[in-house]
XYZ file of N, CA and C in Angstrom:
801
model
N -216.220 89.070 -64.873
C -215.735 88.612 -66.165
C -215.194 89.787 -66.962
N -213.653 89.574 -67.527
C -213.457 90.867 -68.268
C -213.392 90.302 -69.523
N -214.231 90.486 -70.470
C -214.705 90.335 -71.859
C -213.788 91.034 -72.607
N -213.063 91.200 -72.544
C -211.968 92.029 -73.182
C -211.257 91.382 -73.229
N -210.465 91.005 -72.122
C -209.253 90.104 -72.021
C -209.697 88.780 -72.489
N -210.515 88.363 -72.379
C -211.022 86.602 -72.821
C -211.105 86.827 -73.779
N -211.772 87.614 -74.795
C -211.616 87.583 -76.102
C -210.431 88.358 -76.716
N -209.651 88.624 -76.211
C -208.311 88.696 -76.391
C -207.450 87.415 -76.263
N -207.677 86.842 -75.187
C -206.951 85.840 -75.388
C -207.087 84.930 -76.120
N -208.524 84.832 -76.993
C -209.204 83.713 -78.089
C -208.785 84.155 -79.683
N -208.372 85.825 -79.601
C -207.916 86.555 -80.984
C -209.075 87.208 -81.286
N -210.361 87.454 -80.924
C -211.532 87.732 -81.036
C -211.728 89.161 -80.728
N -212.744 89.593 -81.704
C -212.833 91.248 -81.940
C -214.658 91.305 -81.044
N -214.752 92.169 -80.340
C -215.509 92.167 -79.585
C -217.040 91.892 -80.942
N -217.970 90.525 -80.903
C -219.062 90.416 -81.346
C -219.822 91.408 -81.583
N -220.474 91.793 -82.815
C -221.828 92.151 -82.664
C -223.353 91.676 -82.429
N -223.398 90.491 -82.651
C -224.475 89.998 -82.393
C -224.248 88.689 -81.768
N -225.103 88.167 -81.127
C -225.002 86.815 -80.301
C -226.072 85.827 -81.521
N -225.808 85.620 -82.776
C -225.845 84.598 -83.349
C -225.161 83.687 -83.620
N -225.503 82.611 -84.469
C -224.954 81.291 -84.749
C -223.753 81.396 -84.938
N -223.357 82.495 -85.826
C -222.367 82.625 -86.620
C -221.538 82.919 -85.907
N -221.864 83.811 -84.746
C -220.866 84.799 -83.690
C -220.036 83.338 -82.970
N -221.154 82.324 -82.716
C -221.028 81.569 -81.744
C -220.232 79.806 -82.093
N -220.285 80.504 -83.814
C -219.547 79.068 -84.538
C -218.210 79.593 -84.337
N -218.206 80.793 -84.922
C -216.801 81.579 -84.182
C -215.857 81.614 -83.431
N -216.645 81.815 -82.055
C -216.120 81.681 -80.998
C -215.544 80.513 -80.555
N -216.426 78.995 -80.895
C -216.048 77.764 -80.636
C -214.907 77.551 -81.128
N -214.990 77.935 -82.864
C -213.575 77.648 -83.373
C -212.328 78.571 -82.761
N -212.214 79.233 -82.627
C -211.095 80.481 -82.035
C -210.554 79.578 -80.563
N -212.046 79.402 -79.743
C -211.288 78.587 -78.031
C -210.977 77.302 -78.662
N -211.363 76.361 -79.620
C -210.534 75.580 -79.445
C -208.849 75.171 -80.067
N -208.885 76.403 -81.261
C -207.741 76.748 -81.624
C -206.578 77.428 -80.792
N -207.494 78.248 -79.574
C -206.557 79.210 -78.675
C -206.272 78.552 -77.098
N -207.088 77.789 -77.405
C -207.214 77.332 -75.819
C -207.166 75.869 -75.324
N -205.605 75.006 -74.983
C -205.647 73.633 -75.520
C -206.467 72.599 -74.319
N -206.622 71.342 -74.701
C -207.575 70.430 -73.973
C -206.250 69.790 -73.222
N -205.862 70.052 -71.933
C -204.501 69.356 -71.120
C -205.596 69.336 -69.962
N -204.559 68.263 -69.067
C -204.496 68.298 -67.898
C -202.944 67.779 -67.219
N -202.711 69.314 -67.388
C -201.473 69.537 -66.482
C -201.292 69.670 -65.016
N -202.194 70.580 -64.788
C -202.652 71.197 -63.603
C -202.370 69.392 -62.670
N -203.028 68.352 -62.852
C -203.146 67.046 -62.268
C -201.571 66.708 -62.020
N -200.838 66.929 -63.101
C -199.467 66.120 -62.950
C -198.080 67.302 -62.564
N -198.820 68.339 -62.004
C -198.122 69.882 -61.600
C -198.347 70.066 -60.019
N -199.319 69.169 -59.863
C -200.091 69.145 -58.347
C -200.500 70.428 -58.052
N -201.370 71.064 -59.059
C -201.935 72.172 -58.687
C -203.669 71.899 -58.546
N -204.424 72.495 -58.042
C -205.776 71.954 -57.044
C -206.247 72.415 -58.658
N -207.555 71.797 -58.894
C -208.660 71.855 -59.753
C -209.639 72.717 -58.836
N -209.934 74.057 -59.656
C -210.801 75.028 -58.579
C -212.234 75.409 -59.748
N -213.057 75.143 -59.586
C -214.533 75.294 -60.317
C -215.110 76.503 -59.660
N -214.381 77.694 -60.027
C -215.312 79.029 -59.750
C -214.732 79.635 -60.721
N -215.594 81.074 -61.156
C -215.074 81.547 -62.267
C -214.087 82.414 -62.508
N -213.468 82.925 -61.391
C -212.578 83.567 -61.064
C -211.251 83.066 -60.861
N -211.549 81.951 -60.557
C -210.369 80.851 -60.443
C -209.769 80.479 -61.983
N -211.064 79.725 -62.605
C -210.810 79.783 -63.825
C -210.146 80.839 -64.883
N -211.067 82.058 -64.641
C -210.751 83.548 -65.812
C -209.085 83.341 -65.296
N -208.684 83.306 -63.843
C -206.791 83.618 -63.723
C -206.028 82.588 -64.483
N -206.763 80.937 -64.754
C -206.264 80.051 -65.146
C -205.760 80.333 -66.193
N -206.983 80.508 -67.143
C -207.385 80.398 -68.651
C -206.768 81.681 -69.181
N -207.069 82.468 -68.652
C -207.120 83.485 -68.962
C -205.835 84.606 -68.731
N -205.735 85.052 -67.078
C -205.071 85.635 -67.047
C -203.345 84.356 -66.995
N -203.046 83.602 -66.870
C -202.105 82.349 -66.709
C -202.125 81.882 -68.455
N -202.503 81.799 -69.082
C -203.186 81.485 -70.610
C -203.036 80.072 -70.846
N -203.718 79.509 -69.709
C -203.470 78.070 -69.626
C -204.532 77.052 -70.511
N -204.378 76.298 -70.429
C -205.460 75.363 -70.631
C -206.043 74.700 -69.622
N -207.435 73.657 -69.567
C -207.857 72.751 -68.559
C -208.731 71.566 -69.375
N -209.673 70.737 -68.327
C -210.519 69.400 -68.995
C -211.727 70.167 -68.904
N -212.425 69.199 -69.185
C -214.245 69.902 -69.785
C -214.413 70.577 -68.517
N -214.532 70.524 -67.345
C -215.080 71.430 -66.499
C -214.790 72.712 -66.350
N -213.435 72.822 -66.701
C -212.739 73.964 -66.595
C -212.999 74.987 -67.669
N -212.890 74.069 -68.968
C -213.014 74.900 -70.364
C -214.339 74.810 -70.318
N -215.207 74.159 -70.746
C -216.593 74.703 -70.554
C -217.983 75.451 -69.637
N -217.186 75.465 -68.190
C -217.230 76.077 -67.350
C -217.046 77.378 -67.399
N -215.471 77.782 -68.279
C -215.767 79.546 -68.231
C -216.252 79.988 -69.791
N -216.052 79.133 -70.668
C -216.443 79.564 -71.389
C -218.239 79.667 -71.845
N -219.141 79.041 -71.110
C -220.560 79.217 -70.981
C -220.611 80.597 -70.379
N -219.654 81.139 -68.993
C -220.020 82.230 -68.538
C -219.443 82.892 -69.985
N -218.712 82.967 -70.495
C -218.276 84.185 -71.555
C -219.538 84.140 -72.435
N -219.816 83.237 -72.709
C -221.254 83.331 -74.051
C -222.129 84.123 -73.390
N -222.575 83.876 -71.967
C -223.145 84.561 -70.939
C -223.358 85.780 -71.009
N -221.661 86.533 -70.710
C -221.435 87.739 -71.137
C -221.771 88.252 -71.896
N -222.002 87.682 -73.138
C -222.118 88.445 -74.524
C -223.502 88.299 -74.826
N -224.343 87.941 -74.231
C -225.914 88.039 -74.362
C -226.685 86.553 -74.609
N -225.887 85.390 -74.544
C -226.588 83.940 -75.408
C -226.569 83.699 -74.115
N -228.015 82.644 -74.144
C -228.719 81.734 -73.204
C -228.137 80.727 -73.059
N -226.773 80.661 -72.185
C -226.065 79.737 -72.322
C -225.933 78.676 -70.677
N -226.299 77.273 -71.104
C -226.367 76.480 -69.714
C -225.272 75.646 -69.942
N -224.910 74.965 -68.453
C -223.732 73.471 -68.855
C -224.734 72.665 -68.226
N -224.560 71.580 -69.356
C -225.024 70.241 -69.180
C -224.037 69.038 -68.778
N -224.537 68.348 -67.998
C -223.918 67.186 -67.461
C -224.249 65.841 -68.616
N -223.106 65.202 -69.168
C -222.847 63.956 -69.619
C -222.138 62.580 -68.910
N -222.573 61.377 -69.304
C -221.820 60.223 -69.309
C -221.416 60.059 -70.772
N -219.875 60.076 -70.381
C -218.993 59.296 -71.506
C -219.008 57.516 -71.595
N -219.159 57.135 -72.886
C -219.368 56.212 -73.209
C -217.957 55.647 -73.336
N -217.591 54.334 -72.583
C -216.720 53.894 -72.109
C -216.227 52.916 -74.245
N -214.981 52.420 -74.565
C -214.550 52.050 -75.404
C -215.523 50.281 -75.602
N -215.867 50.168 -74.553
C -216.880 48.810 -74.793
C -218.098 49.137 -74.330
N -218.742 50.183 -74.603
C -219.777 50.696 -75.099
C -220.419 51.143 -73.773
N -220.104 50.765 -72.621
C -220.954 51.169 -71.255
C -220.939 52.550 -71.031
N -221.710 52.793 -70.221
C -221.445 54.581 -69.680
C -220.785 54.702 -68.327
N -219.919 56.009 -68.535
C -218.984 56.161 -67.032
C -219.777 56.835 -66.365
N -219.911 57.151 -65.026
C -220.509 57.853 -64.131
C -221.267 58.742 -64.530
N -222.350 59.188 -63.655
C -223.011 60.807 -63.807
C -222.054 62.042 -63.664
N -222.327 62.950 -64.611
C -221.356 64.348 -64.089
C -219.879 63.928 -64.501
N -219.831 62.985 -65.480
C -218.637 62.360 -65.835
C -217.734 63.322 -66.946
N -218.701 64.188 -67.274
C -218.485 65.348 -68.670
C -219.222 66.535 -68.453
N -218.869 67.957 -68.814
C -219.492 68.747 -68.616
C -219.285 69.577 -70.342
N -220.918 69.964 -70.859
C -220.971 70.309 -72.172
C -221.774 71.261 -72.183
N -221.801 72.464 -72.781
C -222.559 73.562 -73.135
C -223.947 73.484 -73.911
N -224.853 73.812 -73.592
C -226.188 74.024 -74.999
C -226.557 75.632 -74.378
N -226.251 76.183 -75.809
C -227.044 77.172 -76.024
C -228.156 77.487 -76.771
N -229.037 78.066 -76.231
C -230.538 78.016 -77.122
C -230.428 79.247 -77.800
N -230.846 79.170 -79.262
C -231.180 80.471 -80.302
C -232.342 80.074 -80.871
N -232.374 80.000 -81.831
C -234.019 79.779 -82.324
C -234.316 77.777 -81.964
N -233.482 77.858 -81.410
C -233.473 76.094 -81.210
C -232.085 75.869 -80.154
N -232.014 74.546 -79.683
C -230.672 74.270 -79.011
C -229.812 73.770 -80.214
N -228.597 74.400 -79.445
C -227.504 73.750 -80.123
C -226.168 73.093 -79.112
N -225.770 72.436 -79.316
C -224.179 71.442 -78.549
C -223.329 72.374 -78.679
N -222.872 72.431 -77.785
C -221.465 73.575 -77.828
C -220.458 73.131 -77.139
N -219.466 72.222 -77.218
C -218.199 71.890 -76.255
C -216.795 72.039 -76.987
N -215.964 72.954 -75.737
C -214.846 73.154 -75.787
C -213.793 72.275 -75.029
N -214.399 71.132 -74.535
C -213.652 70.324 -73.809
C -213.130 68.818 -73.694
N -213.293 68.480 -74.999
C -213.574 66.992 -75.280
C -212.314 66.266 -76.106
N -211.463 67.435 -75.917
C -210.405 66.860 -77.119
C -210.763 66.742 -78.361
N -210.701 65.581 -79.234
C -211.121 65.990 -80.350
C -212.683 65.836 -80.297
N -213.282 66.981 -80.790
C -214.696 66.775 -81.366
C -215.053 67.381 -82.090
N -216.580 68.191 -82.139
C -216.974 68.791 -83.070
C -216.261 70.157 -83.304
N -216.230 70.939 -84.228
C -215.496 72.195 -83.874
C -216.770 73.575 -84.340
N -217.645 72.959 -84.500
C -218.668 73.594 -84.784
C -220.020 73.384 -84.224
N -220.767 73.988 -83.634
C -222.403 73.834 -82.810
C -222.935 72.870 -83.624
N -223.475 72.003 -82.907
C -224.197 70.837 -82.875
C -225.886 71.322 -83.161
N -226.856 71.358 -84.124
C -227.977 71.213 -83.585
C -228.608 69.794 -82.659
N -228.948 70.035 -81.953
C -229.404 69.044 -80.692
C -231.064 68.476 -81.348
N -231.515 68.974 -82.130
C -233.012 68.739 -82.870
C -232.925 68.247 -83.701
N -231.664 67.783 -84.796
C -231.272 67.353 -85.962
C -231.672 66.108 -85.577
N -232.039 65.661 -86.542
C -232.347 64.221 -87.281
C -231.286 63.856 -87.840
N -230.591 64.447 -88.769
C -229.791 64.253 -89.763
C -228.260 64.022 -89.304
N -227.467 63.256 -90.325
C -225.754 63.532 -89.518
C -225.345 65.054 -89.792
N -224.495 65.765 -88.586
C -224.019 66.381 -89.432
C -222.604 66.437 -89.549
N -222.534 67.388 -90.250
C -221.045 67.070 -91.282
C -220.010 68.205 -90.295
N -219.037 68.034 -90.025
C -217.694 68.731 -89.213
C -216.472 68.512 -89.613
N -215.663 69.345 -89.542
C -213.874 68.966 -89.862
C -213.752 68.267 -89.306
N -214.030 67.672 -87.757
C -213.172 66.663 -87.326
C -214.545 65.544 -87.373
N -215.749 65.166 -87.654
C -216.288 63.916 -88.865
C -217.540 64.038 -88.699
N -218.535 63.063 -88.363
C -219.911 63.165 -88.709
C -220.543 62.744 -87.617
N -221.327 64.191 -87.106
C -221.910 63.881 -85.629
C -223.490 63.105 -86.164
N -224.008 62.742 -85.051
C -225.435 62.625 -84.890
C -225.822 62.012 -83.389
N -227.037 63.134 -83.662
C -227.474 63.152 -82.042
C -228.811 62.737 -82.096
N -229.602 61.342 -81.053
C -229.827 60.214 -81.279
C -230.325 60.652 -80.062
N -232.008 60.358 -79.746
C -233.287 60.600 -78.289
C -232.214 59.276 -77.800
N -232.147 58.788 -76.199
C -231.830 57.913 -75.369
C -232.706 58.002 -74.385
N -232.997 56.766 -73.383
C -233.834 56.882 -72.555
C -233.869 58.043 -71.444
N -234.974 58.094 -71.281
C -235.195 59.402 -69.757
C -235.277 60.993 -70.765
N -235.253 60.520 -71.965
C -235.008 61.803 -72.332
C -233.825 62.779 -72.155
N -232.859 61.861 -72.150
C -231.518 62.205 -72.778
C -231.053 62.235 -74.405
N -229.879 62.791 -74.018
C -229.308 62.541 -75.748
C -228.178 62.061 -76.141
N -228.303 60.882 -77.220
C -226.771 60.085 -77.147
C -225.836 61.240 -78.618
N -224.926 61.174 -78.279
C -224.096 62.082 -79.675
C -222.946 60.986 -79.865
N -223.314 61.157 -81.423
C -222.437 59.930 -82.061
C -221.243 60.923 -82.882
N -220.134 60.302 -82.542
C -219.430 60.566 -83.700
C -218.490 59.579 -84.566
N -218.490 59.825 -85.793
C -218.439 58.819 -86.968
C -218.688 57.886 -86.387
N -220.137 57.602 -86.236
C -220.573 56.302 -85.982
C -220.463 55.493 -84.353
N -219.516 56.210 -83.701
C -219.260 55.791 -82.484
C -219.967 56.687 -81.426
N -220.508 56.014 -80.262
C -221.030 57.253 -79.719
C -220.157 57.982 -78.316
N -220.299 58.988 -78.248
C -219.411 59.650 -77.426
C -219.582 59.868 -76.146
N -221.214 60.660 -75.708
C -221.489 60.706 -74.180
C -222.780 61.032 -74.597
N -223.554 60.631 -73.445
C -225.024 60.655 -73.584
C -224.791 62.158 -72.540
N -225.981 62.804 -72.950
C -226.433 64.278 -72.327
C -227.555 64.533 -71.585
N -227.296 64.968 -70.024
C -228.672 65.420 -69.715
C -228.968 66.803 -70.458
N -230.564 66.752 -70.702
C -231.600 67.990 -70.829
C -231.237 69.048 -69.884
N -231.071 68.625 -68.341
C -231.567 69.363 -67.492
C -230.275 70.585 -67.374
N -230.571 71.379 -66.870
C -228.981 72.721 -66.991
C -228.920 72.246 -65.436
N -227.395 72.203 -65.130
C -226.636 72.230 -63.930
C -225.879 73.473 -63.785
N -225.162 74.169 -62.560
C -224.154 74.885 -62.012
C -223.170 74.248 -61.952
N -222.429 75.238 -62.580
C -220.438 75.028 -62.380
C -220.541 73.836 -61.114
N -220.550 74.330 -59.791
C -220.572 73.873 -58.748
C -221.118 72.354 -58.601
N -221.803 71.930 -59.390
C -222.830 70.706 -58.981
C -221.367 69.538 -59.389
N -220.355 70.236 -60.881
C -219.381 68.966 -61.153
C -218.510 68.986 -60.048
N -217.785 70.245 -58.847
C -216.695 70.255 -58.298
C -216.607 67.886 -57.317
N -217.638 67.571 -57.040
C -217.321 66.318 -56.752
C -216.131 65.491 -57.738
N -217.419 65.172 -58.894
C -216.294 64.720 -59.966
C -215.299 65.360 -60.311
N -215.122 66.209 -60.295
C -213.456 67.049 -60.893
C -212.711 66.850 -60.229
N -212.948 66.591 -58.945
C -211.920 65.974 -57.768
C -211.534 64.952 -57.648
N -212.549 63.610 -58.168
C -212.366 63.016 -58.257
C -211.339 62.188 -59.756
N -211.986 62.883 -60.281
C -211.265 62.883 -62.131
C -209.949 63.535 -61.704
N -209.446 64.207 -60.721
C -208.468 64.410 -60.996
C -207.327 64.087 -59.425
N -208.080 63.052 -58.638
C -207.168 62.616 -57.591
C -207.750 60.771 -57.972
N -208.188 60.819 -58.270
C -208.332 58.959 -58.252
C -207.379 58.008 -59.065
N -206.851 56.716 -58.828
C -206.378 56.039 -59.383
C -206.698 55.840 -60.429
N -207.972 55.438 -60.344
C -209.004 55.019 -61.786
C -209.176 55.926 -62.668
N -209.223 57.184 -62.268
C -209.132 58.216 -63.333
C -208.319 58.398 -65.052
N -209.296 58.051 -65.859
C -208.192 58.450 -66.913
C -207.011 59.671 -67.339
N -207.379 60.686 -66.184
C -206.614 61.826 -66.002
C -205.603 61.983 -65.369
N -205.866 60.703 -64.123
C -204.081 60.418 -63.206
C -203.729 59.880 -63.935
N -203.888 58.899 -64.927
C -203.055 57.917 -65.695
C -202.793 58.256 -67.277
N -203.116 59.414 -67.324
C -202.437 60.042 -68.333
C -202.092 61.121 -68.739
N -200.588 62.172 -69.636
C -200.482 63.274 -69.343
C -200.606 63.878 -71.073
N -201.238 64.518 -70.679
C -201.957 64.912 -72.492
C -202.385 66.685 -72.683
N -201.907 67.062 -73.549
C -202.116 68.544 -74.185
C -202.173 68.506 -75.609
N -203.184 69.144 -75.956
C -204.076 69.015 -77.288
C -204.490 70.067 -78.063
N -204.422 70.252 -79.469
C -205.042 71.190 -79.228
C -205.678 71.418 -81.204
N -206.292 71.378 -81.912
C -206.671 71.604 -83.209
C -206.252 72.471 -84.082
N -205.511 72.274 -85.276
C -205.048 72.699 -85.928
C -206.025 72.798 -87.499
N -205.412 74.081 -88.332
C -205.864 74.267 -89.514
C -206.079 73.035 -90.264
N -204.696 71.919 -90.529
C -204.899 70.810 -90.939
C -205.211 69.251 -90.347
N -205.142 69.178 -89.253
C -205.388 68.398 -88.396
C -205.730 68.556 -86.792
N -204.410 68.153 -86.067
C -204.158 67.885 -84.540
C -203.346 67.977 -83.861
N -202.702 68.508 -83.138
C -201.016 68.373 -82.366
C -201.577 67.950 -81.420
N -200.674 67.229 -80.483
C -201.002 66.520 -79.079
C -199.270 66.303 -78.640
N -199.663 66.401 -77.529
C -198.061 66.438 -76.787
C -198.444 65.361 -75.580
N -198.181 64.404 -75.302
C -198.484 63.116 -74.321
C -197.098 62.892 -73.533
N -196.780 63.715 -72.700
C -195.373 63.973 -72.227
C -194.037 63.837 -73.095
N -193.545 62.909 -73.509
C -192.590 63.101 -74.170
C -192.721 62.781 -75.958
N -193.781 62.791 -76.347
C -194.226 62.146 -77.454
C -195.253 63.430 -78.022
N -194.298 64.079 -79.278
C -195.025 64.700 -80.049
C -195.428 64.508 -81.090
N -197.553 64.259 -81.098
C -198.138 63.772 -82.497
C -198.738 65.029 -82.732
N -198.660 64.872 -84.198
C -199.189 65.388 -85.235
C -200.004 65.073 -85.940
N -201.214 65.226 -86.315
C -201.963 64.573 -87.861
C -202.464 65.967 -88.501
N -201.731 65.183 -90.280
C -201.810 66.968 -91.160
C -202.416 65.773 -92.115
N -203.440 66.653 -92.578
C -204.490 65.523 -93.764
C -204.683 64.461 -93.485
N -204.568 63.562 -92.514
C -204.977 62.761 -92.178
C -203.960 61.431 -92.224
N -202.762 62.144 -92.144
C -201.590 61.606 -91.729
C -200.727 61.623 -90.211
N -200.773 60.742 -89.395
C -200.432 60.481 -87.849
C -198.571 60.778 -88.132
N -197.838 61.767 -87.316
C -196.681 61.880 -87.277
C -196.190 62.100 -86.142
N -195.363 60.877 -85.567
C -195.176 60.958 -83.867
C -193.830 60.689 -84.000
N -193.036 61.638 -83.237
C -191.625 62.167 -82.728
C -191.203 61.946 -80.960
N -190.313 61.025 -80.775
C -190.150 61.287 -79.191
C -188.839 62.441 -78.646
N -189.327 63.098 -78.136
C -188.472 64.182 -77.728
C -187.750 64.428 -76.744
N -186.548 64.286 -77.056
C -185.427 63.353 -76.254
C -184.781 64.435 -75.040
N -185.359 65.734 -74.793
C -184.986 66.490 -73.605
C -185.985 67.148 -73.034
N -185.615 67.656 -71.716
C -186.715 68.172 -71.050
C -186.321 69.394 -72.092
N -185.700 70.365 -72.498
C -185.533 71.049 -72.894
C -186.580 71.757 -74.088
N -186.780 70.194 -74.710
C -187.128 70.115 -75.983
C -188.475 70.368 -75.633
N -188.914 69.289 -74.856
C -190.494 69.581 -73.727
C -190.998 71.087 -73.798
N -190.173 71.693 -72.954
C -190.665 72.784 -72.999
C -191.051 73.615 -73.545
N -190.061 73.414 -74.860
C -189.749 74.533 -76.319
C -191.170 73.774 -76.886
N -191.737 72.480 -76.801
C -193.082 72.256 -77.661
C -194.043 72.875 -76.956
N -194.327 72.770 -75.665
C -195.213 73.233 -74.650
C -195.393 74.713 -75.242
N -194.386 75.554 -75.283
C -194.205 77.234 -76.152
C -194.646 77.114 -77.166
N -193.829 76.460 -78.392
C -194.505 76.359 -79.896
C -195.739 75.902 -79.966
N -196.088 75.041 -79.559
C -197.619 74.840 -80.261
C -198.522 74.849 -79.475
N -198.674 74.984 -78.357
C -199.640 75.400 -77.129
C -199.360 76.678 -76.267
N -198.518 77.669 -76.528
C -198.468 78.780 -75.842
C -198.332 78.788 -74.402
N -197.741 77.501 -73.862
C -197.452 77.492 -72.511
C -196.056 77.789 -72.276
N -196.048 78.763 -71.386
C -194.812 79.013 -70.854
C -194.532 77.981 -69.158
N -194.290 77.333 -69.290
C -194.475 76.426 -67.895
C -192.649 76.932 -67.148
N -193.285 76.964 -66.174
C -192.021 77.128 -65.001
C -191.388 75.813 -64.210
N -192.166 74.987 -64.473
C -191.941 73.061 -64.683
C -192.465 72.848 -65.411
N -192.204 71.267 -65.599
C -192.593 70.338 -66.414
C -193.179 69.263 -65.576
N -194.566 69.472 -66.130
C -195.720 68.137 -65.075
C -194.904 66.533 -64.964
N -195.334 66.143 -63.978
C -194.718 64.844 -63.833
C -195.427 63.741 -64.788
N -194.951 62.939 -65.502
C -195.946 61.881 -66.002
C -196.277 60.821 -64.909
N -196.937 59.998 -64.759
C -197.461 58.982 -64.518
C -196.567 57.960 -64.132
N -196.319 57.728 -63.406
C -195.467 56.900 -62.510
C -193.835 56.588 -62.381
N -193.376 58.460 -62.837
C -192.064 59.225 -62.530
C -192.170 59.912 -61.401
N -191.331 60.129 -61.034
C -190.561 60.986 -59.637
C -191.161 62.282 -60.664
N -190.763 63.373 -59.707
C -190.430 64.769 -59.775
C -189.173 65.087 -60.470
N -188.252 65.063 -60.208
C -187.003 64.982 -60.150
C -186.610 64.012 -61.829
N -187.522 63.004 -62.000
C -186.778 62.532 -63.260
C -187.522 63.094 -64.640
N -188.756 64.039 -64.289
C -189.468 64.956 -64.797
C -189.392 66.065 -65.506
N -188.058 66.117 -64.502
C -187.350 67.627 -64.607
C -187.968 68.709 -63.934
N -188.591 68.136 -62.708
C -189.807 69.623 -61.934
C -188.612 70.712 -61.408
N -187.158 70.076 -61.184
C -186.774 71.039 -60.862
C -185.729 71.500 -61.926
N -185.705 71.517 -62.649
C -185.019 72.700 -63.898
C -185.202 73.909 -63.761
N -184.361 74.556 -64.547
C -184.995 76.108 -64.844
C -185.893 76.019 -65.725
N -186.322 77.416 -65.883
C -187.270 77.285 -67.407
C -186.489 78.172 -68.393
N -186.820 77.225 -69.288
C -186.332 77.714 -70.425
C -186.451 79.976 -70.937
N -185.427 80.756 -71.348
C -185.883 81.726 -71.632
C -186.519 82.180 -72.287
């Protein structure tokens, strides 16, 4: 791990201490620096769960990835810097309330004088550590968590009122998700083959780029633009996510070719 370059690439001045504060920090910086896509799926490039794979992704490539990827290297970076940091395995709670598979989500808890929730991979969520012991809601820019005992001694996390993914206790290895990530990212059923999405949190809201459709929300106003060239694609991919792409991912049930995979790239 070169701790230098990762917190270079987040804007981050090397920590002095591995507290709360260091670590509210850090969350906010990766999810400001580091967007929630899955390109890699519609680029046909392999999903690789080691950390070396990742650091070239993220890091040295200055890409983005989905929860396994982003919370995957970024637990080893907390790592680095001295915090007791594990990934926990979640089920996401499906829009009619069921739960999706085991190992369906992968989320950080780091322990300091207590646990706290730490995920960089969820698209929109908290942007600040979760206490995991709270009783209480708590309060976040993006709305009002609360984390709620579930059976087996899990934990359900609600946000504004809706709940998001229940959490195992137990700490897993990078390695234990590579099944699901393969699967999340070669299956039909997957919400990840069937959709092409880059994300990423802003001072006043949200940008999201959904292949040809650029949204915005500033105060809590939704502003969606369709962007009528590959050209244009690209130039957003640069402006507001820092991707320099050498293609343009295929969406969801386009050719290559009507994609624009084979263009130049833009200078």
């Amino acid at each position: 791990m070169d701790v230098d370059a990762y917190l270079n690439r987040l804007g981050v001045a090397w920590p002095a201490e591995p507290d709360l504060a260091t670590l509210r920090h850090l969350q906010e910086r990766h999810l400001a620096a580091v967007p929630f896509e899955n390109l890699s799926i519609h680029l046909g490039e392999p999903i690789e769960l080691t950390e070396d794979a990742l650091f070239g992704k993220i890091v040295r490539r200055r890409r983005g990835g989905f929860c396994y990827e982003l919370n995957g290297l970024f637990a080893a970076l907390l790592r680095s810097l001295g915090y007791d940091a594990s990934l926990h395995a979640a089920q996401v709670f499906r829009p009619d309330g069921t739960l999706g598979p085991p190992l369906d989500h992968a989320a950080i808890v780091v322990s300091l004088d207590e646990d706290w929730l730490v995920d960089v991979g969820f698209g929109r969520f908290s942007r600040h550590p979760l206490r995991l012991s709270g009783v209480d809601a708590q309060s976040d820019p993006d709305g009002e968590f609360l984390v709620l005992d579930a059976p087996h001694g899990d934990l359900d996390v609600l946000q504004d009122g809706k709940p998001q993914y229940r959490l195992e206790r137990r700490p897993r290895p990078l390695s234990d998700f590579i099944p699901m990530a393969w699967w999340q990212s070669t299956s039909p059923s997957s919400h990840f083959t069937k959709s092409l999405t880059c994300s990423r949190p802003t001072s006043q809201g949200r940008v999201t780029l959904s292949g040809d459709r650029l949204i915005e929300t500033v105060d809590g106003v939704r502003h969606e633009v369709v962007l009528e060239s590959q050209a244009a694609i690209r130039l957003a991919y640069r402006v507001y996510f820092g991707l320099a792409l050498t293609r343009l991912p295929t969406p969801p049930g386009e050719s290559p070719l009507t994609s624009g995979e084979l263009s130049p790239t833009l200078p």
